[in-house]
PDB file of C-alpha atoms in Angstrom:
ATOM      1  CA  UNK A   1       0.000   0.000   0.000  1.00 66.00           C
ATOM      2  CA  UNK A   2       1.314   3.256  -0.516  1.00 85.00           C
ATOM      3  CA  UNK A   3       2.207   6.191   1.705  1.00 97.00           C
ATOM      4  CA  UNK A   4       0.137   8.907   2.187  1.00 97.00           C
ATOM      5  CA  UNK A   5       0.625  12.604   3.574  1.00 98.00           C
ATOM      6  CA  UNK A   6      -2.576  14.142   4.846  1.00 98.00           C
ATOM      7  CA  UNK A   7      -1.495  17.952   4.244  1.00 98.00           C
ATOM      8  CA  UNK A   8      -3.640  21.746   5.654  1.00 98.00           C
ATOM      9  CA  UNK A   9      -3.063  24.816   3.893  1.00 97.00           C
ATOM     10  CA  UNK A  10      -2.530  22.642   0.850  1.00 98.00           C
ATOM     11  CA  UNK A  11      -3.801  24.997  -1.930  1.00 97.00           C
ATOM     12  CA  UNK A  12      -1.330  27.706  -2.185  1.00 96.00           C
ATOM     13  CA  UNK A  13       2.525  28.727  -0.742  1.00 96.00           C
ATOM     14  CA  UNK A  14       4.305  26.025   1.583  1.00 97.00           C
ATOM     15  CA  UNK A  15       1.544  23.617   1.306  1.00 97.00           C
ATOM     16  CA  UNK A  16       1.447  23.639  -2.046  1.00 97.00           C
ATOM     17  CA  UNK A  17       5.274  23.014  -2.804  1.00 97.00           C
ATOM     18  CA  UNK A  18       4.764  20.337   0.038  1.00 98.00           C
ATOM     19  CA  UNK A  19       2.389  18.500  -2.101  1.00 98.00           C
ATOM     20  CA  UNK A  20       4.032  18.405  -5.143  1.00 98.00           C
ATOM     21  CA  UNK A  21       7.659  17.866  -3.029  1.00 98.00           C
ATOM     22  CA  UNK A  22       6.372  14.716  -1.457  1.00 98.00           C
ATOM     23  CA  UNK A  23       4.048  13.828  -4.817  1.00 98.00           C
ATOM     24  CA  UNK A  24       7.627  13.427  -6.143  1.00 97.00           C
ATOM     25  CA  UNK A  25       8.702  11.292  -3.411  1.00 97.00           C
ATOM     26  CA  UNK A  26       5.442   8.996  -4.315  1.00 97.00           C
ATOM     27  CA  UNK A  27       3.460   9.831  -2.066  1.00 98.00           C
ATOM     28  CA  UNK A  28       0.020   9.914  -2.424  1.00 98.00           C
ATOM     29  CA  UNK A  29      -1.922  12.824  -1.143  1.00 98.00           C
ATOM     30  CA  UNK A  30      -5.129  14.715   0.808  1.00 98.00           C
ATOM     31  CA  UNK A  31      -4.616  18.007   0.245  1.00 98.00           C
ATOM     32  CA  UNK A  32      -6.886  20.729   2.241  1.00 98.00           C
ATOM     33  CA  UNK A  33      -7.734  23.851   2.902  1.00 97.00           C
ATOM     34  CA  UNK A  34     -11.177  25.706   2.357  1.00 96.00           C
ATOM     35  CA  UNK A  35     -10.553  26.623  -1.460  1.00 96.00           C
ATOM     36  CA  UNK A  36     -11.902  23.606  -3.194  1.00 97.00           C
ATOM     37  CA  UNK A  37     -11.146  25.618  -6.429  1.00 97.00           C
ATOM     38  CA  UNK A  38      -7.586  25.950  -5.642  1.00 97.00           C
ATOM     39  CA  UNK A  39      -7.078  22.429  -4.543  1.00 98.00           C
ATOM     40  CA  UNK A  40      -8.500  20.904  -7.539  1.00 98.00           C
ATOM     41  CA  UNK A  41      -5.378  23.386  -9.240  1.00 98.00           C
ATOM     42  CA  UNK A  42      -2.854  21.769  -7.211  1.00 98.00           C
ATOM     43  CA  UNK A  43      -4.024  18.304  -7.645  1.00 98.00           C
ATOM     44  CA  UNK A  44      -3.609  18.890 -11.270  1.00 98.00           C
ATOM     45  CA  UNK A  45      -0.279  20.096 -11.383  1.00 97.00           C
ATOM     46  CA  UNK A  46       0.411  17.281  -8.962  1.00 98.00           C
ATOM     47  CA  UNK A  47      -0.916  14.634 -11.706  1.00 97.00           C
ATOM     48  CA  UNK A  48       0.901  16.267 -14.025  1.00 97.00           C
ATOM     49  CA  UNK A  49       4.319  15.373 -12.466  1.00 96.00           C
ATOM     50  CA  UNK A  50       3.998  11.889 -10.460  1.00 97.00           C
ATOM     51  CA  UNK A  51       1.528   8.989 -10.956  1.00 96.00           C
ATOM     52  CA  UNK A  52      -0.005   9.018  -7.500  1.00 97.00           C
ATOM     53  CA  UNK A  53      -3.278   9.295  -6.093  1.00 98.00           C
ATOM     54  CA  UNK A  54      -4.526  13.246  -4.896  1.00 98.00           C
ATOM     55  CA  UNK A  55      -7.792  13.873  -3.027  1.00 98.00           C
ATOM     56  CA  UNK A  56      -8.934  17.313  -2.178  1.00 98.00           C
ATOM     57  CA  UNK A  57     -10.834  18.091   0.343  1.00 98.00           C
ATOM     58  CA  UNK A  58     -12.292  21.064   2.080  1.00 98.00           C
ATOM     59  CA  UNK A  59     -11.380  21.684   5.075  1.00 98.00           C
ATOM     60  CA  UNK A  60     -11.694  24.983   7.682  1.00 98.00           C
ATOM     61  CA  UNK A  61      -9.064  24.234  10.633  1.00 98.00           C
ATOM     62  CA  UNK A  62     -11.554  26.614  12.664  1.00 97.00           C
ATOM     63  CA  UNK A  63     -14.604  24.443  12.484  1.00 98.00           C
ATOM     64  CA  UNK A  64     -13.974  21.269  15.158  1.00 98.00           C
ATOM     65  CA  UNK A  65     -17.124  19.488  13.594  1.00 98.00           C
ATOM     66  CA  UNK A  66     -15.556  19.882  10.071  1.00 98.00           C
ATOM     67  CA  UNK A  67     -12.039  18.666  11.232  1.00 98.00           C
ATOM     68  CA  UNK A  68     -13.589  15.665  13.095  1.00 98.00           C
ATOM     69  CA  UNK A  69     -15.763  14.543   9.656  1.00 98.00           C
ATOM     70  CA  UNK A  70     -13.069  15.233   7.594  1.00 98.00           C
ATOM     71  CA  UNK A  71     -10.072  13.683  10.032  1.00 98.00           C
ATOM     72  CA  UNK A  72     -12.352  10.179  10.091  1.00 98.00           C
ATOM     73  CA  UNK A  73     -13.137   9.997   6.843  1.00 98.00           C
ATOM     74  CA  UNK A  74      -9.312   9.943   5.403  1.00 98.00           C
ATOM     75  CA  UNK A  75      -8.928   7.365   7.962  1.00 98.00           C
ATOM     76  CA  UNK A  76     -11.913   5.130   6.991  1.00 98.00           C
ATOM     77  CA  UNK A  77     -10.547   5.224   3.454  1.00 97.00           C
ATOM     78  CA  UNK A  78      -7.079   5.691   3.514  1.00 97.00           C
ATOM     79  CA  UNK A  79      -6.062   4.425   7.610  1.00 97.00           C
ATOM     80  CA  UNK A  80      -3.142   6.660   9.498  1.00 98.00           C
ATOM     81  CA  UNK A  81      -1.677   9.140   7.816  1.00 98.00           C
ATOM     82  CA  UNK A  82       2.146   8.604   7.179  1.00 98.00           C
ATOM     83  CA  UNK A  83       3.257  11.933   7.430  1.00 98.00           C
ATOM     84  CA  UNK A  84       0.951  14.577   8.994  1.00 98.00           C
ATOM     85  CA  UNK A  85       1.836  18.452   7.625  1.00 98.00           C
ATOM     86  CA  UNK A  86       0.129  21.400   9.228  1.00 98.00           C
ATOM     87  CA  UNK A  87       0.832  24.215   6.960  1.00 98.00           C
ATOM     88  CA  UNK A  88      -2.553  25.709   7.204  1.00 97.00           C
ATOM     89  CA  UNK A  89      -1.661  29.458   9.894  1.00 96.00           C
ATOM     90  CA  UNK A  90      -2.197  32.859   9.255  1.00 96.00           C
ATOM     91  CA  UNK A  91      -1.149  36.403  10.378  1.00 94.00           C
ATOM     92  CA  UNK A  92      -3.673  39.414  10.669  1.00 96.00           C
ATOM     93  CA  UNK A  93      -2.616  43.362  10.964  1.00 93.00           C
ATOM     94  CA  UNK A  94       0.809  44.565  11.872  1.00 94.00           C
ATOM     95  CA  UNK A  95      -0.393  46.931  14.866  1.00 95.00           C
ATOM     96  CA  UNK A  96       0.377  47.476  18.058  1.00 97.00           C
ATOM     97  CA  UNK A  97      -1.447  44.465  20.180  1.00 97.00           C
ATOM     98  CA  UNK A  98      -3.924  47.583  22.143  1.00 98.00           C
ATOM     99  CA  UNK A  99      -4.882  48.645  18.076  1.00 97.00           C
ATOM    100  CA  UNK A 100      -5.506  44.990  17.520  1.00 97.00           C
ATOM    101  CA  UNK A 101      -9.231  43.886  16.302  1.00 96.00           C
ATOM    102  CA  UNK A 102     -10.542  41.378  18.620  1.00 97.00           C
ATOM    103  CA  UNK A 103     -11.723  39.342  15.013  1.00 97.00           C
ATOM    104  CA  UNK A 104      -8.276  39.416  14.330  1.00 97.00           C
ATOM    105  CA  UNK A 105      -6.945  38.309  17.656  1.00 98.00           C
ATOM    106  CA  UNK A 106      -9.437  35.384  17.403  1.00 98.00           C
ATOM    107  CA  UNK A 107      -9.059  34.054  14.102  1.00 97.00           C
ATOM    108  CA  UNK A 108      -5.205  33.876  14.477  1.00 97.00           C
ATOM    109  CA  UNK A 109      -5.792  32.065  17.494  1.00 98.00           C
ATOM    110  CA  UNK A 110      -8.628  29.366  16.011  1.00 98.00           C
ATOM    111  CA  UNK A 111      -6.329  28.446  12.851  1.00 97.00           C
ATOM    112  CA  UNK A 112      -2.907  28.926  14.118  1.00 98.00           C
ATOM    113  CA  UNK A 113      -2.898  27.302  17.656  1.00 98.00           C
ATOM    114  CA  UNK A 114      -6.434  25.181  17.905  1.00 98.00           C
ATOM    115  CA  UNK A 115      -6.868  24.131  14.321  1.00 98.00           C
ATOM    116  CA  UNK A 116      -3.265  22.137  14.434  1.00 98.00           C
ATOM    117  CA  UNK A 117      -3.835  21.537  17.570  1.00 98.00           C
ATOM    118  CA  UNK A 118      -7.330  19.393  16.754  1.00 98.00           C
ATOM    119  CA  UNK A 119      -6.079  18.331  13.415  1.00 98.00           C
ATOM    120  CA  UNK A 120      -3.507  16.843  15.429  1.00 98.00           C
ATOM    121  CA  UNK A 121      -5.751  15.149  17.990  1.00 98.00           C
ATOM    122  CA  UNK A 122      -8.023  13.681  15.659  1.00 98.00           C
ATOM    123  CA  UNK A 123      -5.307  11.867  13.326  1.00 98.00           C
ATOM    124  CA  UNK A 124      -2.748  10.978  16.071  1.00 98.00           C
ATOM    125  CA  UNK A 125      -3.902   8.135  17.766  1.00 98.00           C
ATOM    126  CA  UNK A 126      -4.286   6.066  14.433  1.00 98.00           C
ATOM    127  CA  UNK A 127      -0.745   7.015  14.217  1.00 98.00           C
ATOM    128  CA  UNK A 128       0.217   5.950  17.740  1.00 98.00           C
ATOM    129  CA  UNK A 129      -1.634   2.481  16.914  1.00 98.00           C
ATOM    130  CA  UNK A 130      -0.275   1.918  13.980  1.00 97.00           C
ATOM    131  CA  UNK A 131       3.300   2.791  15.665  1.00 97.00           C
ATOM    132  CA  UNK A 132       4.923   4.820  12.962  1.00 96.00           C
ATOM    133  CA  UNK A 133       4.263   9.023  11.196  1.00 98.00           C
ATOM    134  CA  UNK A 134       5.585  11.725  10.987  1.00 98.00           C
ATOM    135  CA  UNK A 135       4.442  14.791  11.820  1.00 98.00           C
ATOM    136  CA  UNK A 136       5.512  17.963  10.255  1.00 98.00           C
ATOM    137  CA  UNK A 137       4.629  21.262  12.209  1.00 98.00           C
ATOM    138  CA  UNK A 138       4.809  24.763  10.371  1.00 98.00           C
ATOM    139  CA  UNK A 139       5.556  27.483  13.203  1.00 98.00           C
ATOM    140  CA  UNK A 140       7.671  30.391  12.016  1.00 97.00           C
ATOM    141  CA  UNK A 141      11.336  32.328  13.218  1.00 96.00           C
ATOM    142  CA  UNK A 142       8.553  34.667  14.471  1.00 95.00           C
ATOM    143  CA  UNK A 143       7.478  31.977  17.334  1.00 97.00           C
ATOM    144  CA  UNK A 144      11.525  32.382  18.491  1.00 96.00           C
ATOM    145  CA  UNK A 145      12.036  36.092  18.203  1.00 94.00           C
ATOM    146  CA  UNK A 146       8.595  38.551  18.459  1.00 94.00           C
ATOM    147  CA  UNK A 147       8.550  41.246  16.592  1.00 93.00           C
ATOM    148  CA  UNK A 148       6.197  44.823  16.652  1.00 94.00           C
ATOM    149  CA  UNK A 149       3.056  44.358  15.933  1.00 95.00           C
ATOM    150  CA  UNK A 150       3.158  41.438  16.003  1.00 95.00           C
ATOM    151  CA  UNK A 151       1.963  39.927  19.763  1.00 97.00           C
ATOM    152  CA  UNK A 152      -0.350  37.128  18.912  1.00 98.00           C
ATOM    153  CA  UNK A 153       0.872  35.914  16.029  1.00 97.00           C
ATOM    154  CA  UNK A 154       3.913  35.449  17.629  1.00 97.00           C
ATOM    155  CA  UNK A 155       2.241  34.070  20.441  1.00 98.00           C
ATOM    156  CA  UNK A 156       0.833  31.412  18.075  1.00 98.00           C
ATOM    157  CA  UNK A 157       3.715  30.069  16.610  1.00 98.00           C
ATOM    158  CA  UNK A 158       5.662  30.041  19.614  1.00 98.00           C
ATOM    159  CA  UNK A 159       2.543  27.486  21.125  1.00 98.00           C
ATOM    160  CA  UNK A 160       3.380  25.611  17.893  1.00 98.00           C
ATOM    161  CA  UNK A 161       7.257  24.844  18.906  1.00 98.00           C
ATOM    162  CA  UNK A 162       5.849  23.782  22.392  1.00 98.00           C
ATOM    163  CA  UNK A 163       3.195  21.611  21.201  1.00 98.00           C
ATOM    164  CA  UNK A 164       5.191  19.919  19.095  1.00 98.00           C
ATOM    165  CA  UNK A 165       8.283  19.503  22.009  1.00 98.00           C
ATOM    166  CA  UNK A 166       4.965  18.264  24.204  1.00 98.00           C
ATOM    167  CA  UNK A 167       3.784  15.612  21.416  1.00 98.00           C
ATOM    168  CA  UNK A 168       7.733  14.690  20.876  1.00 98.00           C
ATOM    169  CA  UNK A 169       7.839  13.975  24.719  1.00 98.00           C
ATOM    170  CA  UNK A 170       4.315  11.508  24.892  1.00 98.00           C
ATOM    171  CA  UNK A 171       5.202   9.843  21.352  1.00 98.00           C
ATOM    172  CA  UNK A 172       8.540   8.788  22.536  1.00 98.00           C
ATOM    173  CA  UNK A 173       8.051   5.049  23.017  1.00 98.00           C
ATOM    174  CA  UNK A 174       6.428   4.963  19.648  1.00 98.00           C
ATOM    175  CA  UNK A 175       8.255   5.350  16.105  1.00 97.00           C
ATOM    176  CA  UNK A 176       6.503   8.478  15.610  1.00 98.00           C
ATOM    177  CA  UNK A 177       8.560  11.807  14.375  1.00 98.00           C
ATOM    178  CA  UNK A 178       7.815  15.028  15.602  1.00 98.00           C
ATOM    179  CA  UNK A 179       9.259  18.237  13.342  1.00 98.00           C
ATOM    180  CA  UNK A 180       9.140  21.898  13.659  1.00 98.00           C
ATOM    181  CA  UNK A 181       9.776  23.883  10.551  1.00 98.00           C
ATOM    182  CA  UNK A 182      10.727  27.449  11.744  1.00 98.00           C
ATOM    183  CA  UNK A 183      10.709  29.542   8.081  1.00 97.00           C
ATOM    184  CA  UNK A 184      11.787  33.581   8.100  1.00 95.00           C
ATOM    185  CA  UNK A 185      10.852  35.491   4.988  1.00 93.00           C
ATOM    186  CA  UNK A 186       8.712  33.577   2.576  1.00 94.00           C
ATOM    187  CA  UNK A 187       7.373  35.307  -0.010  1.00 90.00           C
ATOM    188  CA  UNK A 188       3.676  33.709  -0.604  1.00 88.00           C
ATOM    189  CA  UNK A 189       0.466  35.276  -0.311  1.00 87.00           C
ATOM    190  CA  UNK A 190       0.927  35.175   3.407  1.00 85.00           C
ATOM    191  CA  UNK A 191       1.477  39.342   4.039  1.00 84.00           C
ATOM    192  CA  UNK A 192      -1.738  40.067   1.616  1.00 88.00           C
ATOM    193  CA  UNK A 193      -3.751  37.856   4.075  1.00 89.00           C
ATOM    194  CA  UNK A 194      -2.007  39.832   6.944  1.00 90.00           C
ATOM    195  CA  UNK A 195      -3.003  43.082   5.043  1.00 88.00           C
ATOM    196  CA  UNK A 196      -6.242  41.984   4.264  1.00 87.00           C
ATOM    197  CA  UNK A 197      -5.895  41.845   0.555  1.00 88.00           C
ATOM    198  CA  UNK A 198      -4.064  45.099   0.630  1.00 84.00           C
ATOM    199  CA  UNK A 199      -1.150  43.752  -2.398  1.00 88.00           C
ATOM    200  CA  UNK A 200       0.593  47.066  -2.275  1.00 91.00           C
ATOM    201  CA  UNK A 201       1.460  47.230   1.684  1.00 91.00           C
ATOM    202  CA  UNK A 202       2.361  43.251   0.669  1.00 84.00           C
ATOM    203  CA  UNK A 203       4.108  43.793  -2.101  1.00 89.00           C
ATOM    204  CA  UNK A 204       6.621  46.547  -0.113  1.00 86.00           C
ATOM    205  CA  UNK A 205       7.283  43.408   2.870  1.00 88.00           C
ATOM    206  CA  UNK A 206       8.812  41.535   0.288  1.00 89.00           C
ATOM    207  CA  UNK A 207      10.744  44.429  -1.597  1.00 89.00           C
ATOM    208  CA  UNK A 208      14.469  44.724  -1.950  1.00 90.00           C
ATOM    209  CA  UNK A 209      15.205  41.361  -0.325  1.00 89.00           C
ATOM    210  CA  UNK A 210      15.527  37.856  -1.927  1.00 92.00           C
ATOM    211  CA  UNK A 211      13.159  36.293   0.277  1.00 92.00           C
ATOM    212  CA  UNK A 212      12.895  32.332   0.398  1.00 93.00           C
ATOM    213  CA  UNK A 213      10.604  31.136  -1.726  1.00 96.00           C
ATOM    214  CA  UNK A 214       7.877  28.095  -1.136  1.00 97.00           C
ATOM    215  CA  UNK A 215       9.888  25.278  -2.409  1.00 98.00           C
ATOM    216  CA  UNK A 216      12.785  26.245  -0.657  1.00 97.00           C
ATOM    217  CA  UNK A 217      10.934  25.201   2.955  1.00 98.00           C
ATOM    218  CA  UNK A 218       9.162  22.069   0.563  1.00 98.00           C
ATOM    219  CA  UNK A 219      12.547  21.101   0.492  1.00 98.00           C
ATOM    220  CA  UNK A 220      13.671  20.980   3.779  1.00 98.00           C
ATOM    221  CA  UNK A 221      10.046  19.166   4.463  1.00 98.00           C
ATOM    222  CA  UNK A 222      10.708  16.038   2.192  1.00 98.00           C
ATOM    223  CA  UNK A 223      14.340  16.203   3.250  1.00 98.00           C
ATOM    224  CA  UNK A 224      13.477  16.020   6.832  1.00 98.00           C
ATOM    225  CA  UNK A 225      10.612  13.607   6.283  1.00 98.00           C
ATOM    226  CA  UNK A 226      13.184  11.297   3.797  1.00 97.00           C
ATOM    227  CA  UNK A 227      15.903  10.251   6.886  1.00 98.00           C
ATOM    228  CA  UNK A 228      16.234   6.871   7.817  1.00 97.00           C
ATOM    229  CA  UNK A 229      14.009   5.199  11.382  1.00 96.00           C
ATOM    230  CA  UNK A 230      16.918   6.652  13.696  1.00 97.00           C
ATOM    231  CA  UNK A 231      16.921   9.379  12.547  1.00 98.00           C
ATOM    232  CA  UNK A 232      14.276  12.722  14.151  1.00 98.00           C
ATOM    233  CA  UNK A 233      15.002  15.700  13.304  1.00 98.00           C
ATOM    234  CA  UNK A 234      13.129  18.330  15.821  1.00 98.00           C
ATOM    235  CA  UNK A 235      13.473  21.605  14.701  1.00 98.00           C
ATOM    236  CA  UNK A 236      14.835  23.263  11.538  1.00 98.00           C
ATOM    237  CA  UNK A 237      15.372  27.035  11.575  1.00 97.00           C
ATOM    238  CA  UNK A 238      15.605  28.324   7.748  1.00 97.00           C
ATOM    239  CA  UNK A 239      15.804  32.205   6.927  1.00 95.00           C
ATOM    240  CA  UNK A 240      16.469  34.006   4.076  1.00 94.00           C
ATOM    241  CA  UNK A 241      20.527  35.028   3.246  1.00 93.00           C
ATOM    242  CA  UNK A 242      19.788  38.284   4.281  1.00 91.00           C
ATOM    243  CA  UNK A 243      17.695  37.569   7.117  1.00 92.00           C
ATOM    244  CA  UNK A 244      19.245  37.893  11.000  1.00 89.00           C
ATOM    245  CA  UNK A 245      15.986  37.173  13.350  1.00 80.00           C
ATOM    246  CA  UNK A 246      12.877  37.144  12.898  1.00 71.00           C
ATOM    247  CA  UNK A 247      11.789  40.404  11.387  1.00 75.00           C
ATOM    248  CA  UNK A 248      15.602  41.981  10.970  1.00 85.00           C
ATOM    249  CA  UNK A 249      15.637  41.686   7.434  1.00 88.00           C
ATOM    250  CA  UNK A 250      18.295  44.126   4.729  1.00 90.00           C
ATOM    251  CA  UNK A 251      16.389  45.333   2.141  1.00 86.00           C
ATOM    252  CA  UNK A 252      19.395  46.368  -0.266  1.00 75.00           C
ATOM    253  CA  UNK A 253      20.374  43.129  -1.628  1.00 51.00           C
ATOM    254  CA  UNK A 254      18.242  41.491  -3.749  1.00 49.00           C
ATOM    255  CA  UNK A 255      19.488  40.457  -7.017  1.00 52.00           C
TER     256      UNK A 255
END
């Protein structure tokens, strides 16, 4: 039987370049996210590069009932996922935390910290059963050095690097993996969410600097997910050449 990788945020940035990363690697794939339109996209480029098997499904990491339906139906047709990634985060507004819409505050929360968090839950004990996964955590350099403006998001992916120490710690008699991918500077279409659509403000985050791009963390991904049984690696850190921490980025080298 072949492997599968159940993967969030599937239908555009990371998750997409995850897809078609591990695709290559022959795995076969359930891509979500809530843009059934976008994930039918993917799983066309997907076919177009590696014979395996693709199914889309909608999915809002926000919605517990939708994650639980979802969650058991992969596993009623496909069993234990064996490699779990949990791309699908967000960041809203880039003001100080007292300027900060409560909606804002909320949603970053409900997809960043208790979407994984559930997604997690629902698909991990098949996993634990079964005795073998891996499961690939997207937090950000932004959950290991804050930045302004940027309190809860921060917040978020720094509960992400914690979970995923906690799961590493109640996994460890099992040959479950535990990862957490740490990206700086991607360029995606991660600031115009921030901005709320605004592409201009987004546009000027990404100006001047050669930021990494979504393939470059897909990469690291199937590299990380492609080591032999003894072999766990934790936590990768991965920021752009020009990139110090976190938000300390030069803006007068790109080429």
């Amino acid at each position: 039987m072949a492997k599968y990788a159940f993967i969030t945020g599937a239908s555009s940035g990371i998750g997409r370049a995850t897809a078609l990363a591990l695709a290559a690697k022959g795995y076969d794939l359930v891509i979500a996210s809530r843009n059934l339109g976008k994930l039918q996209q993917v799983r066309a480029d997907v076919e177009a590069q590696a014979a395996v098997k693709v199914t889309p499904v909608v999915l809002d990491v926000t919605d517990a009932a939708v994650i639980h339906a979802v969650t058991q139906k992969a596993l009623a047709d496909f069993g234990a996922p064996d490699v779990l990634v949990n791309d699908a985060g967000l960041a809203r507004g880039l003001e100080p935390y007292a300027q900060t819409q409560e909606q804002d505050i909320m949603e970053m929360i409900d997809t960043n910290i208790k979407g994984l968090f559930l997604v997690t839950h629902a698909l991990l004990p098949a996993m634990v059963e079964r005795n073998t996964g891996h499961i690939v955590n997207l937090g950000s350099t932004a959950g290991l050095y804050a930045y302004a403006g940027a309190a809860v998001y921060c917040a978020s992916k720094a509960a992400v690097k914690t979970f995923s120490d906690g799961i590493r710690i109640d996994v460890i008699d099992t040959d479950i993996k535990v990862t957490t991918i740490q990206p700086g500077i991607v360029e995606t279409s991660f600031s115009t969410v921030r901005f709320h659509g605004d592409a201009a403000r987004a546009a000027n985050v990404y100006a001047g600097v050669e930021a990494l791009t979504p393939e470059d963390i897909a990469d690291v991904i199937a590299y990380t997910i492609d080591q032999p049984r003894r072999v766990q690696i934790s936590d990768v850190v991965i920021m752009a050449n020009q990139q110090a921490t976190g938000f300390m980025v030069s803006k007068h080298t790109k080429k």
